[in-house]
């Protein structure tokens, strides 16, 4: 059975989908390729496509000539991944504020 890909949503709007619509076609295509692999291989998919960050949050890793892109997500119930936050990475280390946004959203989902 394939894993499902869902998006964090607030007031019926997904900040991740909005961000994906705003970035270029090339990085978006790279990210969706990784989403497809996640759907097929689930939690067994690893580097160079995904990597654990902290507190059960992982990152989808994509890059192209315009930059490095990340989507932070976690494995939710019933074989579902929830995409929590997307951003363009500009430093070597994932910025704390980006991780904190994902953690906050994950807690919102888990706590109802």
CSV table of N, CA, C and O in Angstrom, one decimal, residues 22-71:
chain,number,residue,atom,x,y,z
A,22,UNK,N,4.6,29.2,-5.7
A,22,UNK,CA,5.4,30.4,-5.9
A,22,UNK,C,6.8,30.1,-6.4
A,22,UNK,O,7.4,31.0,-7.0
A,23,UNK,N,7.3,28.9,-6.1
A,23,UNK,CA,8.7,28.6,-6.5
A,23,UNK,C,8.7,28.2,-8.0
A,23,UNK,O,7.6,28.0,-8.6
A,24,UNK,N,9.8,28.2,-8.6
A,24,UNK,CA,10.0,27.9,-10.0
A,24,UNK,C,9.6,26.4,-10.4
A,24,UNK,O,9.5,25.6,-9.5
A,25,UNK,N,9.4,26.2,-11.7
A,25,UNK,CA,9.0,24.9,-12.1
A,25,UNK,C,10.0,23.8,-11.9
A,25,UNK,O,9.7,22.7,-11.5
A,26,UNK,N,11.3,24.1,-12.0
A,26,UNK,CA,12.3,23.1,-11.8
A,26,UNK,C,12.4,22.6,-10.4
A,26,UNK,O,12.4,21.4,-10.2
A,27,UNK,N,12.5,23.5,-9.4
A,27,UNK,CA,12.6,23.0,-8.0
A,27,UNK,C,11.3,22.3,-7.6
A,27,UNK,O,11.3,21.3,-6.9
A,28,UNK,N,10.1,22.8,-8.1
A,28,UNK,CA,8.8,22.2,-7.8
A,28,UNK,C,8.8,20.7,-8.4
A,28,UNK,O,8.4,19.8,-7.7
A,29,UNK,N,9.3,20.5,-9.6
A,29,UNK,CA,9.4,19.2,-10.2
A,29,UNK,C,10.3,18.3,-9.4
A,29,UNK,O,10.0,17.1,-9.2
A,30,UNK,N,11.4,18.8,-8.9
A,30,UNK,CA,12.3,18.0,-8.1
A,30,UNK,C,11.7,17.6,-6.8
A,30,UNK,O,11.8,16.4,-6.4
A,31,UNK,N,10.9,18.5,-6.2
A,31,UNK,CA,10.3,18.2,-4.9
A,31,UNK,C,9.2,17.1,-5.1
A,31,UNK,O,9.1,16.2,-4.4
A,32,UNK,N,8.4,17.3,-6.2
A,32,UNK,CA,7.3,16.3,-6.5
A,32,UNK,C,7.9,14.9,-6.8
A,32,UNK,O,7.3,13.9,-6.5
A,33,UNK,N,9.1,14.9,-7.4
A,33,UNK,CA,9.8,13.6,-7.7
A,33,UNK,C,10.0,12.9,-6.3
A,33,UNK,O,9.8,11.7,-6.2
A,34,UNK,N,10.5,13.7,-5.4
A,34,UNK,CA,10.8,13.1,-4.0
A,34,UNK,C,9.5,12.7,-3.4
A,34,UNK,O,9.4,11.6,-2.7
A,35,UNK,N,8.4,13.5,-3.5
A,35,UNK,CA,7.1,13.1,-3.0
A,35,UNK,C,6.7,11.8,-3.5
A,35,UNK,O,6.1,10.9,-2.8
A,36,UNK,N,6.9,11.6,-4.8
A,36,UNK,CA,6.5,10.3,-5.5
A,36,UNK,C,7.3,9.1,-4.8
A,36,UNK,O,6.7,8.1,-4.6
A,37,UNK,N,8.6,9.3,-4.6
A,37,UNK,CA,9.4,8.3,-4.0
A,37,UNK,C,9.0,8.0,-2.6
A,37,UNK,O,8.9,6.9,-2.1
A,38,UNK,N,8.6,9.1,-1.8
A,38,UNK,CA,8.1,8.9,-0.5
A,38,UNK,C,6.9,8.1,-0.5
A,38,UNK,O,6.7,7.2,0.4
A,39,UNK,N,6.0,8.4,-1.4
A,39,UNK,CA,4.7,7.6,-1.5
A,39,UNK,C,5.0,6.2,-1.8
A,39,UNK,O,4.3,5.3,-1.2
A,40,UNK,N,6.0,5.9,-2.6
A,40,UNK,CA,6.3,4.5,-2.9
A,40,UNK,C,7.1,3.7,-1.8
A,40,UNK,O,6.8,2.6,-1.5
A,41,UNK,N,8.1,4.4,-1.3
A,41,UNK,CA,9.1,3.7,-0.4
A,41,UNK,C,8.8,4.0,1.1
A,41,UNK,O,9.4,3.4,1.9
A,42,UNK,N,8.0,5.0,1.3
A,42,UNK,CA,7.6,5.4,2.7
A,42,UNK,C,8.8,5.7,3.6
A,42,UNK,O,9.8,6.4,3.1
A,43,UNK,N,8.8,5.2,4.8
A,43,UNK,CA,9.9,5.6,5.8
A,43,UNK,C,11.2,5.0,5.4
A,43,UNK,O,12.2,5.4,6.0
A,44,UNK,N,11.3,4.1,4.4
A,44,UNK,CA,12.6,3.5,4.1
A,44,UNK,C,13.4,4.4,3.1
A,44,UNK,O,14.6,4.2,2.9
A,45,UNK,N,12.8,5.5,2.6
A,45,UNK,CA,13.5,6.4,1.7
A,45,UNK,C,14.5,7.2,2.6
A,45,UNK,O,14.1,7.6,3.7
A,46,UNK,N,15.7,7.3,2.1
A,46,UNK,CA,16.7,8.0,2.9
A,46,UNK,C,17.5,9.0,2.1
A,46,UNK,O,17.0,9.4,1.0
A,47,UNK,N,18.7,9.3,2.5
A,47,UNK,CA,19.6,10.2,1.8
A,47,UNK,C,19.9,9.6,0.4
A,47,UNK,O,19.9,8.4,0.2
A,48,UNK,N,20.0,10.4,-0.6
A,48,UNK,CA,20.1,11.9,-0.6
A,48,UNK,C,18.7,12.6,-0.7
A,48,UNK,O,18.7,13.8,-0.8
A,49,UNK,N,17.6,11.9,-0.7
A,49,UNK,CA,16.3,12.5,-0.9
A,49,UNK,C,15.7,13.0,0.3
A,49,UNK,O,15.0,14.1,0.3
A,50,UNK,N,15.8,12.4,1.4
A,50,UNK,CA,15.2,12.8,2.7
A,50,UNK,C,16.2,12.6,3.8
A,50,UNK,O,17.1,11.8,3.7
A,51,UNK,N,16.0,13.4,4.9
A,51,UNK,CA,16.9,13.3,6.0
A,51,UNK,C,16.2,13.7,7.3
A,51,UNK,O,15.4,14.6,7.3
A,52,UNK,N,16.5,13.0,8.4
A,52,UNK,CA,15.8,13.3,9.7
A,52,UNK,C,16.4,14.7,10.2
A,52,UNK,O,17.6,14.9,10.0
A,53,UNK,N,15.5,15.5,10.7
A,53,UNK,CA,16.0,16.8,11.3
A,53,UNK,C,16.0,16.7,12.8
A,53,UNK,O,17.0,16.7,13.5
A,54,UNK,N,14.8,16.6,13.4
A,54,UNK,CA,14.6,16.4,14.9
A,54,UNK,C,13.2,16.2,15.2
A,54,UNK,O,12.3,16.6,14.4
A,55,UNK,N,12.9,15.7,16.4
A,55,UNK,CA,11.6,15.5,16.9
A,55,UNK,C,10.6,14.8,15.9
A,55,UNK,O,9.5,15.3,15.7
A,56,UNK,N,11.1,13.8,15.2
A,56,UNK,CA,10.4,13.1,14.2
A,56,UNK,C,10.0,13.9,12.9
A,56,UNK,O,9.2,13.5,12.2
A,57,UNK,N,10.7,15.0,12.8
A,57,UNK,CA,10.5,15.8,11.6
A,57,UNK,C,11.7,15.5,10.6
A,57,UNK,O,12.8,15.4,11.0
A,58,UNK,N,11.3,15.3,9.4
A,58,UNK,CA,12.3,15.0,8.3
A,58,UNK,C,12.2,16.1,7.3
A,58,UNK,O,11.3,16.9,7.2
A,59,UNK,N,13.2,16.2,6.4
A,59,UNK,CA,13.2,17.1,5.3
A,59,UNK,C,13.3,16.4,4.0
A,59,UNK,O,14.0,15.5,3.8
A,60,UNK,N,12.5,16.9,3.0
A,60,UNK,CA,12.6,16.6,1.6
A,60,UNK,C,13.7,17.5,1.1
A,60,UNK,O,13.7,18.7,1.3
A,61,UNK,N,14.7,16.9,0.4
A,61,UNK,CA,15.8,17.7,-0.1
A,61,UNK,C,15.8,17.8,-1.6
A,61,UNK,O,15.7,16.8,-2.3
A,62,UNK,N,15.8,19.0,-2.1
A,62,UNK,CA,15.8,19.2,-3.6
A,62,UNK,C,16.7,20.4,-3.9
A,62,UNK,O,16.8,21.4,-3.1
A,63,UNK,N,17.4,20.4,-5.0
A,63,UNK,CA,18.1,21.6,-5.4
A,63,UNK,C,18.2,21.6,-6.9
A,63,UNK,O,18.0,20.6,-7.6
A,64,UNK,N,18.4,22.8,-7.4
A,64,UNK,CA,18.6,23.1,-8.8
A,64,UNK,C,19.5,24.3,-9.0
A,64,UNK,O,20.1,24.7,-8.0
A,65,UNK,N,19.7,24.8,-10.2
A,65,UNK,CA,20.6,25.9,-10.4
A,65,UNK,C,20.2,27.1,-9.7
A,65,UNK,O,21.1,28.0,-9.4
A,66,UNK,N,19.0,27.3,-9.3
A,66,UNK,CA,18.5,28.5,-8.6
A,66,UNK,C,18.6,28.4,-7.1
A,66,UNK,O,18.5,29.4,-6.4
A,67,UNK,N,18.9,27.2,-6.5
A,67,UNK,CA,19.1,27.1,-5.1
A,67,UNK,C,18.8,25.8,-4.5
A,67,UNK,O,18.6,24.8,-5.2
A,68,UNK,N,18.7,25.8,-3.2
A,68,UNK,CA,18.4,24.6,-2.4
A,68,UNK,C,17.1,24.8,-1.7
A,68,UNK,O,16.8,25.8,-1.1
A,69,UNK,N,16.2,23.7,-1.8
A,69,UNK,CA,14.9,23.8,-1.3
A,69,UNK,C,14.6,22.7,-0.3
A,69,UNK,O,15.1,21.6,-0.5
A,70,UNK,N,13.8,23.0,0.7
A,70,UNK,CA,13.5,21.9,1.7
A,70,UNK,C,12.0,22.0,2.0
A,70,UNK,O,11.4,23.1,2.0
A,71,UNK,N,11.4,20.8,2.2
A,71,UNK,CA,10.0,20.7,2.7
A,71,UNK,C,10.1,19.9,4.0
A,71,UNK,O,10.6,18.7,3.9
